[in-house]
Amino acid sequence: MRLPFAEPDPAGSERARKAKELRDLATEVSRLNPQALTRTNGEEADHAEKDVLVDPEDSCQGTFQSGAYPANFTKGLLHDEFGLVAHPEDYRCFVEAINSPDPTLFEKLVQTTQSRSEAEEEPAFQCTVDDPCCPDNDPKPPSWRGWESPRAGHVYELQGPDAGAVGMAPAPRVGSSELAVEMAEVYGLALLRDVPFAEIESGTGRTSCYEGKRGTTLNARQIVRRIAAMPFFGRDPVSSTPGQTGCRLNSFERNRRDARLNADGRLTPQVAFRGSTPGAQVGPYVSQFLLVGSPSLASAPAVPPECDGYDAAFDLEDGLIRYGSITINQRTLTHRRCVDFMTDWASWLDVQNGAKLNGIGLDQFEDCRRFITTPRDLATYVHYDALYEAYLNACLILLSIGAPTSKGFPEDSPSGRRTAFATFGGPHILSLVCEVATRCLKAVRRQKFNYHRRCRPEAIGGRLTLASSDANRRKLGCAESAFAATLEELDKTGLLDAIEYHNAKQNPDDRIGLHCPAGWTGPEDARNLLLPMAFPEGSPMHPAYGAGHATVAGGCVTALKAFFEMFEDCNGGVERPLVHRECGQDRIIRYVPNGDLLQPDECQDPLTIQGELDKLAANISIGRNMAGVHYYSDYYDSVRMGERITVGILMEQAPTYGDAMETTFTSFDGDHITISGEAGSCPSLSILDRCGNPVSPRDWWLRHVSGEELNEDL
């Protein structure tokens, strides 16, 4: 007797036809999602060079050629002694090479840039570097760095939103109160780089790198209070909207401002430098997913002496994550405390010119590994982490503690007869969290290079140094008044005095590894307002906005929130606690670092899975701010773009499983997002805002690129 369905149905040509139908459906799902129209902040056009004689009193006109594109990313091009792009046409060629359909233009640009530097009277690199690996060699000029995947935004994806379909809001402009706050935050984080997070939260911590006179060192409470007193958080903030002055902020600025504040609408040490979601502001600063390990496969009661301290058995507080039969140690290598870079003008200028100072031994490290304790520790983590490392580790932890998958998945079944593995099991989510990461990275490259081209905080520090000098301020050209306004807001905080003192302490005469021309001190009569950097090479060779780490964080964390069950109840009102359920008992997971050990937090209120995932995204993203390479808005807008990329991927996958599926989680804005699908049918995306009101998918998709000021044009 022939077995019914002895072969799968459909099969053969019918299966091929069905496969094409589903691919076509996925294409249609992607096509029907709203297309975000990216808008820049206009600085590139407003602050281009001017050399026409019209009115000598007008800072945008005159007999001189003023600095070109001072608010845009020019790193890697040749700069003059003032740190401004030496040849504006190089920047124009750079932009053309990024956006042109001709991929060969980049090689032509590099040849032009390097030939210009060789022909200049002043060399491209002001300092020579003594390679610590080869101490017998004479000091030599550093080599060039290349721009990192500048044309990745041209790549087309076959799954999920196309890179051209997602977007970001205009970045804050120089001269706005928001940009002043963003620089105050990265200056403040540089001053607190070696202060434990617990002491930042308490407000008592201050740097112990040097003994300063009164007023030159600030504790965390003083830094946060001075930032909180800036106009952005109070009276008379100046908006980033071109041509707009006064106190009215646009919707993007208001959202980013309010996200920094606590439930009482205040900026305090407890919430400063944290993420934009409630979960990111609760509990210890560092996410548990960056600290704890997982239960091991083995259960030996003690360490056999022959194991030299590494036995087969370990638990959560040991900080070892089970990765198959091997382990991942959450204790990290960290950069040497109190050692910052690019605090003198010559080395700063070399880096702007594209000097390759990473990977040649200038990095210094502490002797022992430890759990992430200070901003410098977190900055080191995000200096070397693999693209999706933190989220893969979080996934491994959640799988090891038995965190349940979404209640709307067809597997595991209530009967226990059908268990998840290839679909809705460990292999599924472990590959999905990596899959979304690469798509996020390409989409954010399109924003960085093809549209915004926003300069990094390290460059703003150089511009503020120029703005502090009456002799050199006019070099900033059309942007002179904007940088002067930013400098004025920052000067009132007192942070710049502390930065000057810090930079002076970082620059002894015998500074290791740098051999600079005698007497080279930078712009005449200028204050040293350079941003102390955690890495010798400063920021990566791509623009600031958006942030690659933050976009990947938004995408990967969204994949984890969608895959694992986030709620205890059926209506999504109670978030699932982060606990290890074993032998019928709930073990609360809430630890704080103490060197190379973890200890239970004094407060034992349970944290939530969703809150700690949101905190993980914030830690990784803002860890880049702690290094000095990004701003808060880079984090805020990028995680939300990454979230949409993953939602788009999940919607395309939903009809392909052959079973009905549904998942619900909370977005970074507090919306309840529900994605559901059945075999071969169009997926459904339904959204309720934090008050329980329905939101149209179109409005949600475009929320972060179309504020009320732009809606008419969109």
XYZ file of C-alpha atoms in Angstrom:
714
model
C 0.000 0.000 0.000
C 1.379 3.372 -1.007
C 1.885 5.766 1.878
C -0.109 8.994 1.702
C 2.214 11.897 1.053
C 5.222 9.626 0.649
C 6.821 12.648 -0.965
C 6.505 16.310 0.018
C 3.732 18.353 -1.504
C 4.413 20.428 -3.500
C 7.497 19.015 -5.219
C 9.221 19.255 -8.565
C 8.008 21.963 -10.920
C 5.114 22.852 -8.623
C 7.581 23.515 -5.789
C 9.642 25.704 -8.145
C 6.514 27.664 -9.080
C 5.602 28.145 -5.414
C 9.136 29.223 -4.584
C 8.935 31.882 -7.276
C 5.577 33.068 -5.918
C 7.081 33.537 -2.460
C 10.114 35.358 -3.842
C 7.804 37.615 -5.785
C 5.733 38.162 -2.634
C 8.843 39.137 -0.669
C 9.748 41.587 -3.426
C 6.268 43.088 -3.259
C 6.387 43.340 0.541
C 9.664 45.242 0.256
C 8.353 47.440 -2.542
C 5.194 48.394 -0.647
C 7.083 49.551 2.431
C 7.388 53.357 2.392
C 10.555 54.747 0.878
C 12.323 57.102 3.252
C 13.561 60.337 1.693
C 16.826 61.252 3.361
C 17.356 64.954 4.076
C 20.728 66.400 5.033
C 21.210 69.356 7.369
C 22.457 71.617 4.556
C 25.866 72.406 6.036
C 27.754 71.082 3.046
C 26.209 73.745 0.798
C 26.065 76.499 3.417
C 29.696 76.182 4.516
C 31.461 75.680 1.212
C 34.399 77.997 0.499
C 33.801 81.623 -0.500
C 36.465 83.736 -2.183
C 34.485 86.544 -3.828
C 35.109 90.138 -2.701
C 31.719 91.673 -1.837
C 31.740 92.993 1.701
C 34.869 92.704 3.844
C 32.688 92.950 6.973
C 30.756 89.829 5.940
C 32.472 86.745 7.353
C 31.235 84.755 4.353
C 32.893 87.072 1.852
C 36.273 88.706 1.550
C 39.549 88.799 -0.309
C 40.703 85.497 1.151
C 39.569 81.954 0.390
C 37.994 80.737 3.572
C 37.944 77.233 4.996
C 35.865 74.849 2.945
C 33.446 72.262 4.346
C 34.527 72.621 8.018
C 31.431 70.762 9.281
C 31.815 67.856 6.875
C 33.950 64.722 6.821
C 37.288 65.470 5.130
C 39.472 62.965 6.958
C 41.987 61.371 4.599
C 42.197 64.388 2.296
C 45.117 66.801 2.497
C 44.619 69.541 5.122
C 46.426 72.829 5.635
C 48.185 73.749 8.870
C 44.856 74.858 10.329
C 43.289 71.437 9.825
C 41.003 72.594 7.002
C 40.874 70.796 3.685
C 43.712 72.259 1.623
C 42.106 71.857 -1.787
C 38.309 72.150 -1.889
C 38.267 70.436 -5.259
C 39.588 67.303 -3.515
C 36.420 67.204 -1.446
C 34.237 67.691 -4.488
C 36.057 64.834 -6.236
C 35.640 62.729 -3.083
C 31.873 63.212 -3.146
C 31.729 62.519 -6.874
C 33.717 59.310 -6.436
C 31.272 58.160 -3.747
C 28.065 58.848 -5.656
C 29.129 58.352 -9.265
C 28.222 55.089 -11.032
C 31.899 54.909 -12.030
C 33.710 52.870 -9.319
C 37.162 53.674 -10.765
C 37.073 57.294 -9.610
C 38.315 56.392 -6.144
C 41.683 55.180 -7.363
C 42.066 58.364 -9.382
C 41.207 60.429 -6.293
C 43.793 58.692 -4.109
C 46.502 59.283 -6.697
C 45.563 62.963 -6.926
C 45.520 63.430 -3.145
C 48.869 61.756 -2.598
C 50.538 63.571 -5.485
C 49.292 66.878 -4.069
C 50.811 66.098 -0.669
C 54.144 65.210 -2.223
C 54.181 68.522 -4.094
C 53.253 70.645 -1.062
C 55.930 72.641 0.704
C 54.656 71.227 4.007
C 54.472 67.430 4.194
C 51.116 65.714 4.595
C 52.234 64.313 7.942
C 53.671 66.725 10.475
C 55.017 64.004 12.771
C 57.055 60.888 12.265
C 56.335 57.711 14.152
C 58.800 55.465 15.940
C 57.450 51.959 15.430
C 57.750 50.236 18.847
C 58.070 46.892 17.081
C 61.223 48.029 15.319
C 63.061 50.307 17.783
C 66.295 50.272 15.774
C 64.638 51.876 12.771
C 64.729 55.608 12.260
C 61.425 57.398 12.806
C 59.433 57.407 9.592
C 56.255 59.034 8.281
C 53.131 56.957 8.853
C 51.388 55.316 5.938
C 47.958 56.254 4.581
C 44.628 54.846 5.715
C 41.947 54.007 3.194
C 38.286 54.962 3.423
C 36.262 51.983 4.626
C 33.767 50.682 2.034
C 32.826 54.154 0.770
C 30.686 52.712 -2.047
C 28.844 50.051 -0.033
C 25.706 52.182 -0.287
C 25.481 51.230 -3.964
C 25.059 47.521 -3.124
C 21.597 46.025 -3.679
C 20.148 43.562 -1.177
C 17.980 40.562 -2.086
C 16.281 40.417 1.317
C 14.959 43.133 3.566
C 14.693 46.853 2.815
C 17.001 48.171 0.154
C 19.673 50.513 1.483
C 17.978 53.314 -0.441
C 14.606 52.627 1.198
C 15.615 53.552 4.759
C 16.845 56.899 5.984
C 17.747 59.165 8.849
C 16.779 62.636 9.991
C 19.026 65.646 9.320
C 21.987 65.650 11.691
C 22.392 68.466 14.255
C 24.147 71.493 12.790
C 27.104 73.384 14.170
C 25.770 76.427 15.989
C 22.710 74.613 17.320
C 22.228 74.029 21.017
C 22.034 70.291 20.355
C 25.479 70.132 18.782
C 26.883 72.075 21.738
C 25.384 69.503 24.116
C 26.696 66.626 22.021
C 30.215 68.040 22.227
C 29.795 68.678 25.956
C 28.844 65.022 26.369
C 31.887 63.655 24.530
C 34.174 66.119 26.328
C 32.622 65.046 29.630
C 32.995 61.358 28.807
C 36.651 61.920 27.918
C 37.204 63.453 31.365
C 35.398 60.509 33.007
C 36.982 57.816 30.834
C 38.724 56.097 33.759
C 35.970 56.554 36.357
C 33.963 53.412 37.252
C 30.375 53.525 36.030
C 29.088 53.100 39.576
C 30.912 56.292 40.592
C 29.553 58.155 37.563
C 26.014 57.142 38.567
C 26.588 58.258 42.156
C 28.067 61.517 40.903
C 31.129 61.235 43.118
C 33.647 59.909 40.609
C 36.351 62.064 39.099
C 39.517 61.213 37.209
C 42.438 60.067 39.319
C 44.934 60.424 36.469
C 46.398 63.601 37.899
C 46.134 65.920 40.855
C 44.750 69.183 39.591
C 44.283 72.572 41.124
C 40.769 73.638 42.055
C 38.515 73.970 39.027
C 40.625 71.850 36.679
C 39.112 68.496 37.635
C 35.381 67.943 37.803
C 33.437 65.077 39.313
C 30.601 63.351 37.490
C 27.866 65.321 39.258
C 29.487 68.632 38.323
C 29.872 67.563 34.700
C 26.261 66.401 34.402
C 24.902 69.507 36.160
C 26.801 71.771 33.785
C 25.508 69.879 30.769
C 21.969 69.938 32.180
C 22.200 73.737 32.543
C 22.917 74.237 28.834
C 20.224 75.925 26.702
C 19.262 72.666 24.953
C 17.728 71.428 28.211
C 16.314 74.746 29.327
C 15.725 78.206 27.988
C 16.509 79.645 24.556
C 17.786 76.585 22.710
C 18.817 77.196 19.112
C 17.464 74.715 16.581
C 19.364 72.909 13.842
C 16.719 73.835 11.288
C 18.404 76.064 8.653
C 17.397 79.674 9.115
C 15.539 78.992 12.352
C 16.515 80.839 15.517
C 15.011 81.194 18.947
C 13.744 78.572 21.322
C 11.661 76.290 19.110
C 13.246 72.889 18.593
C 12.124 70.664 15.745
C 10.611 67.268 16.483
C 13.880 65.385 15.968
C 15.666 67.596 18.492
C 12.847 67.350 21.029
C 12.790 63.564 20.801
C 16.540 63.284 21.266
C 16.479 65.769 24.142
C 13.612 64.080 25.985
C 15.173 60.634 25.553
C 18.117 61.707 27.709
C 15.954 62.708 30.694
C 14.556 60.702 33.583
C 10.871 60.231 34.371
C 10.851 63.628 36.116
C 12.235 65.361 33.023
C 15.690 65.914 34.519
C 19.209 65.026 33.438
C 20.962 63.388 36.385
C 24.109 61.281 36.843
C 21.858 58.214 37.116
C 20.583 58.593 33.520
C 23.349 60.612 31.841
C 25.240 58.901 29.018
C 22.673 56.094 28.907
C 20.289 54.971 26.200
C 16.956 56.328 25.019
C 14.701 53.535 26.344
C 13.414 52.961 29.890
C 15.213 49.620 30.133
C 18.546 51.248 29.320
C 18.121 53.600 32.298
C 17.296 50.926 34.897
C 19.791 49.006 36.992
C 23.579 48.818 36.626
C 25.020 50.774 33.706
C 26.505 47.774 31.893
C 24.055 45.281 30.409
C 24.074 41.852 31.984
C 24.688 40.442 28.513
C 28.177 42.029 28.597
C 28.969 40.547 32.002
C 27.413 37.207 32.873
C 28.225 33.833 31.456
C 26.036 30.795 31.037
C 25.606 27.508 32.860
C 28.158 25.003 31.626
C 27.435 21.561 30.248
C 29.448 19.943 33.028
C 28.521 19.947 36.681
C 31.720 19.084 38.547
C 31.503 20.398 42.130
C 35.083 21.611 42.446
C 38.143 22.561 40.441
C 40.457 19.598 39.969
C 44.032 20.723 40.711
C 45.292 19.555 37.336
C 42.951 22.013 35.570
C 44.936 25.061 36.713
C 41.769 26.963 37.595
C 39.865 26.183 34.398
C 37.537 23.344 35.231
C 34.744 21.999 33.053
C 32.014 23.450 35.236
C 31.082 27.127 35.461
C 28.057 29.262 36.236
C 26.583 32.684 35.439
C 28.843 34.681 37.745
C 31.971 33.085 36.270
C 31.487 35.163 33.132
C 32.142 32.292 30.731
C 29.693 31.803 27.861
C 29.179 28.323 26.504
C 29.911 28.324 22.766
C 29.466 24.664 21.920
C 32.225 22.838 23.771
C 34.457 25.919 24.048
C 33.918 29.107 26.045
C 33.891 32.880 25.556
C 35.343 34.903 28.424
C 33.465 38.136 29.169
C 36.571 39.585 30.845
C 38.032 42.029 28.363
C 41.381 43.460 27.432
C 41.347 47.191 28.121
C 43.419 50.140 26.954
C 45.897 51.558 29.461
C 44.211 53.952 31.872
C 44.993 57.657 31.631
C 46.532 57.380 28.144
C 44.687 59.472 25.544
C 45.670 60.423 22.022
C 45.478 63.301 19.540
C 45.757 65.916 22.286
C 48.529 67.848 20.483
C 47.966 69.711 17.216
C 50.591 67.906 15.139
C 49.347 64.379 15.836
C 45.736 65.568 15.485
C 46.575 67.042 12.076
C 48.328 63.854 10.970
C 45.208 61.861 11.760
C 43.022 64.277 9.789
C 45.347 63.786 6.841
C 44.813 60.033 7.065
C 47.857 58.842 9.025
C 47.717 55.143 9.829
C 48.522 55.090 13.536
C 46.567 51.953 14.425
C 48.167 48.540 14.353
C 51.746 49.820 14.765
C 52.140 49.339 18.492
C 51.026 52.738 19.823
C 48.095 51.132 21.647
C 48.882 50.323 25.269
C 46.934 47.833 27.390
C 46.462 46.909 31.016
C 48.217 43.729 32.109
C 45.116 41.858 33.264
C 41.668 41.291 31.821
C 38.627 42.347 33.806
C 34.899 42.849 33.457
C 33.822 46.129 31.834
C 34.020 48.709 34.616
C 34.841 52.123 33.119
C 34.085 54.041 29.916
C 37.598 53.218 28.698
C 36.885 49.504 29.139
C 33.726 49.818 27.072
C 35.555 51.929 24.476
C 38.171 49.184 24.160
C 35.447 46.585 23.655
C 33.924 48.527 20.766
C 37.372 49.216 19.333
C 37.968 45.555 18.553
C 34.603 43.784 18.676
C 33.444 41.694 15.750
C 30.406 43.149 13.994
C 27.704 41.168 15.838
C 29.803 39.823 18.704
C 27.800 41.239 21.613
C 24.460 40.087 20.183
C 25.688 36.604 19.344
C 26.908 36.346 22.944
C 23.538 37.579 24.233
C 21.814 34.988 22.076
C 24.024 32.217 23.474
C 23.224 33.337 27.033
C 19.468 33.424 26.367
C 19.553 29.961 24.813
C 21.607 28.556 27.706
C 19.245 29.849 30.411
C 16.239 28.472 28.554
C 14.616 31.785 27.640
C 11.413 30.864 25.780
C 10.859 31.787 22.169
C 7.870 33.860 21.072
C 4.503 32.408 22.023
C 3.340 32.936 18.455
C 5.884 30.523 16.941
C 4.674 27.064 15.819
C 7.573 25.378 17.600
C 8.019 24.363 20.402
C 4.506 22.891 20.401
C 2.448 22.558 23.593
C 2.335 18.781 23.151
C 6.098 18.523 23.191
C 5.984 16.387 20.078
C 7.440 19.072 17.874
C 10.548 20.915 19.003
C 12.390 23.815 17.419
C 15.784 23.535 15.789
C 16.284 24.377 12.100
C 13.220 26.610 12.340
C 12.542 28.724 15.450
C 15.395 27.062 17.328
C 18.988 27.845 18.211
C 20.476 27.546 14.693
C 17.724 29.789 13.340
C 18.316 32.739 15.651
C 22.110 32.328 15.772
C 22.257 32.799 12.021
C 19.508 35.454 11.881
C 21.317 37.774 14.292
C 24.339 37.676 11.975
C 22.237 37.944 8.823
C 20.659 41.269 9.736
C 24.022 42.764 10.757
C 25.532 42.865 7.292
C 22.417 44.477 5.814
C 22.462 47.142 8.516
C 26.094 47.920 7.806
C 25.495 48.531 4.107
C 22.442 50.710 4.735
C 24.305 52.917 7.196
C 27.224 53.253 4.788
C 24.762 54.787 2.329
C 23.690 57.329 4.944
C 27.270 58.109 5.985
C 28.943 58.497 2.634
C 26.207 59.114 0.101
C 24.207 61.728 2.029
C 25.241 63.251 5.346
C 29.067 63.207 5.338
C 29.086 64.572 8.884
C 32.472 65.289 10.444
C 33.558 63.429 13.546
C 33.768 64.935 17.064
C 37.576 64.923 16.793
C 37.308 67.363 13.881
C 34.907 69.627 15.802
C 37.496 69.806 18.596
C 39.990 71.157 16.078
C 37.504 73.696 14.743
C 36.729 74.909 18.266
C 40.468 75.310 18.827
C 40.552 77.596 15.791
C 37.429 79.427 16.955
C 39.129 80.189 20.281
C 41.797 82.227 18.493
C 41.025 85.736 17.236
C 43.928 85.380 14.814
C 42.547 82.241 13.174
C 38.772 82.336 13.652
C 38.119 83.766 10.182
C 39.730 80.694 8.657
C 36.395 78.973 9.330
C 34.756 81.144 6.691
C 30.955 80.984 6.492
C 30.905 78.697 9.520
C 32.768 81.189 11.735
C 29.679 82.450 13.547
C 28.262 78.935 13.958
C 31.433 77.618 15.595
C 31.686 80.770 17.711
C 28.152 80.136 18.992
C 29.009 76.521 19.853
C 32.202 77.653 21.587
C 30.288 80.258 23.596
C 27.761 77.708 24.886
C 30.488 75.245 25.805
C 32.681 77.870 27.475
C 29.933 78.694 29.952
C 29.990 75.126 31.262
C 33.606 75.223 32.429
C 34.246 71.907 30.694
C 36.693 73.478 28.271
C 38.963 74.625 31.101
C 39.104 71.042 32.320
C 39.845 69.815 28.786
C 42.709 72.294 28.426
C 44.214 71.072 31.676
C 43.726 67.431 30.711
C 45.402 67.959 27.330
C 48.348 69.726 28.941
C 48.841 66.763 31.258
C 48.717 64.393 28.278
C 51.530 66.209 26.459
C 54.844 65.964 28.341
C 58.009 66.796 26.420
C 58.976 63.131 26.139
C 55.671 61.912 24.755
C 56.125 58.291 23.659
C 56.095 57.400 19.999
C 55.744 60.852 18.420
C 58.606 62.987 17.136
C 57.276 66.368 16.071
C 59.077 69.426 14.711
C 60.487 71.627 17.435
C 58.209 74.487 18.286
C 55.191 73.125 16.401
C 52.304 74.006 18.704
C 49.405 74.600 16.320
C 47.357 77.725 15.584
C 48.650 80.940 17.107
C 47.171 82.057 20.456
C 44.621 79.224 20.425
C 43.378 77.233 23.386
C 43.943 73.489 23.171
C 40.333 72.279 22.892
C 41.143 69.072 21.040
C 38.985 66.123 22.065
C 41.100 63.526 23.923
C 40.714 60.268 21.996
C 40.865 56.713 23.307
C 42.430 55.374 20.097
C 45.706 56.560 18.504
C 44.077 56.639 15.051
C 41.003 58.481 16.314
C 37.789 57.725 14.486
C 37.417 55.268 11.602
C 37.779 56.380 8.003
C 34.115 57.072 7.382
C 31.716 59.874 8.382
C 29.960 60.046 11.733
C 26.259 59.925 10.853
C 24.851 57.286 11.078
C 26.850 54.987 13.283
C 27.695 51.492 12.083
C 27.826 50.027 15.592
C 24.489 51.605 16.490
C 22.694 50.523 13.301
C 23.897 46.949 13.761
C 22.889 47.165 17.426
C 19.384 48.253 16.486
C 19.037 45.491 13.915
C 20.497 42.639 15.971
C 18.700 43.521 19.204
C 15.412 43.759 17.289
C 16.023 40.245 15.926
C 16.562 38.952 19.477
C 13.487 40.754 20.832
C 11.360 39.341 18.023
C 12.647 35.789 18.448
C 12.509 35.381 22.233
C 9.340 35.973 24.248
C 9.473 39.424 25.808
C 6.285 39.296 27.924
C 4.888 37.322 30.834
C 1.238 38.001 30.024
C -0.824 37.652 26.873
C -1.476 41.363 26.264
C 2.142 42.529 26.481
C 1.753 44.515 29.686
C 4.327 42.735 31.852
C 7.866 42.276 30.557
C 9.550 38.929 31.158
C 12.239 39.123 33.879
C 15.819 38.132 33.196
C 16.083 35.015 35.328
C 17.525 31.546 35.090
C 14.752 29.104 35.776
C 16.125 25.828 37.109
C 14.567 23.152 39.292
C 11.388 25.204 39.548
C 13.204 28.214 41.036
C 13.846 31.651 39.497
C 17.380 32.884 39.940
C 17.638 36.637 39.386
C 20.411 37.686 36.998
C 21.696 41.033 38.249
C 25.443 41.388 38.749
C 27.986 44.205 38.931
C 31.699 43.964 38.072
C 34.431 43.933 40.680
C 37.702 43.569 38.815
C 37.871 40.063 37.405
C 34.916 38.959 39.526
C 31.163 39.482 39.364
C 29.113 40.009 42.483
C 25.357 40.257 42.975
C 23.974 43.794 42.829
C 22.776 45.159 46.170
C 19.373 45.812 44.618
C 17.817 42.497 43.726
C 14.747 43.730 41.838
C 14.715 41.680 38.647
C 15.742 43.291 35.404
C 13.903 42.376 32.206
C 15.157 40.596 29.101
C 13.913 43.389 26.865
C 15.370 46.133 29.047
C 18.794 44.515 29.134
C 18.734 43.998 25.360
C 17.890 47.676 24.861
C 20.674 48.508 27.316
C 23.068 46.301 25.373
C 22.314 48.261 22.189
C 22.910 51.528 24.083
C 26.138 50.298 25.711
C 27.713 49.263 22.426
C 26.553 52.410 20.627
C 27.416 54.953 23.326
C 30.662 53.106 24.023
C 31.762 54.641 20.736
C 30.948 58.111 22.158
C 33.134 57.226 25.145
C 36.007 56.683 22.730
C 35.316 60.105 21.170
C 34.297 58.847 17.732
C 30.506 59.447 17.745
C 27.751 61.763 19.001
C 24.503 60.928 20.819
C 22.372 61.595 17.723
C 24.467 59.041 15.804
C 23.279 56.431 18.320
C 19.692 57.599 18.610
C 18.807 57.709 14.921
C 20.906 54.740 13.856
C 19.385 52.166 16.209
C 15.954 53.121 14.909
C 17.021 52.662 11.308
C 18.499 49.265 12.199
C 15.213 48.336 13.860
C 13.323 49.000 10.634
C 15.760 46.956 8.583
C 15.152 43.916 10.780
C 11.385 44.420 10.795
C 11.521 44.474 6.990
C 13.511 41.222 6.900
C 11.133 39.508 9.335
C 8.116 40.580 7.293
C 9.587 39.067 4.142
C 10.410 35.834 5.951
C 7.026 35.480 7.691
C 5.107 33.899 4.737
C 7.873 31.401 3.946
C 7.668 29.086 6.965
C 4.598 27.047 5.959
C 3.096 27.667 9.414
C 1.311 30.609 10.930
C 3.642 32.692 13.111
C 3.431 35.850 15.205
C 5.787 37.835 17.377
C 5.376 40.947 19.532
C 8.029 43.157 21.082
C 8.541 46.774 22.134
C 10.323 49.161 19.786
C 12.994 51.651 20.836
C 10.216 54.266 20.960
C 7.970 52.176 23.218
C 5.597 50.970 20.476
C 4.221 47.434 20.583
C 5.228 45.915 17.242
C 3.436 42.758 16.077
C 4.546 40.874 12.968
C 2.421 37.960 11.825
C 2.217 35.811 8.743
C 0.765 32.660 7.265
C 2.012 30.404 4.507
C 1.971 32.219 1.205
C -0.005 35.231 2.446
C 0.962 38.845 2.826
C 2.436 39.468 6.279
C 0.844 41.847 8.740
C 2.555 44.647 10.653
C 0.469 46.199 13.415
C 1.669 48.882 15.801
C 0.317 50.347 19.036
C 2.054 53.371 20.529
C 3.009 53.521 24.198
C -0.489 54.774 25.056
C -2.155 51.854 23.258
C -3.279 53.868 20.236
C -2.926 52.295 16.776
C -0.233 53.718 14.507
C -0.262 53.214 10.759
C 2.740 51.236 9.475
C 3.536 54.087 7.076
C 3.705 56.636 9.890
C 5.914 54.323 11.929
C 8.282 53.606 9.039
C 8.789 57.312 8.324
C 8.653 58.686 11.866
C 12.389 59.311 12.135
C 12.885 60.884 8.744
C 9.762 63.063 8.484
C 9.174 65.324 11.452
C 6.362 67.854 11.369
C 8.640 70.476 9.798
C 9.245 68.241 6.764
C 5.886 66.523 6.315
C 4.577 68.885 3.642
C 7.571 68.298 1.390
C 7.464 64.546 1.928
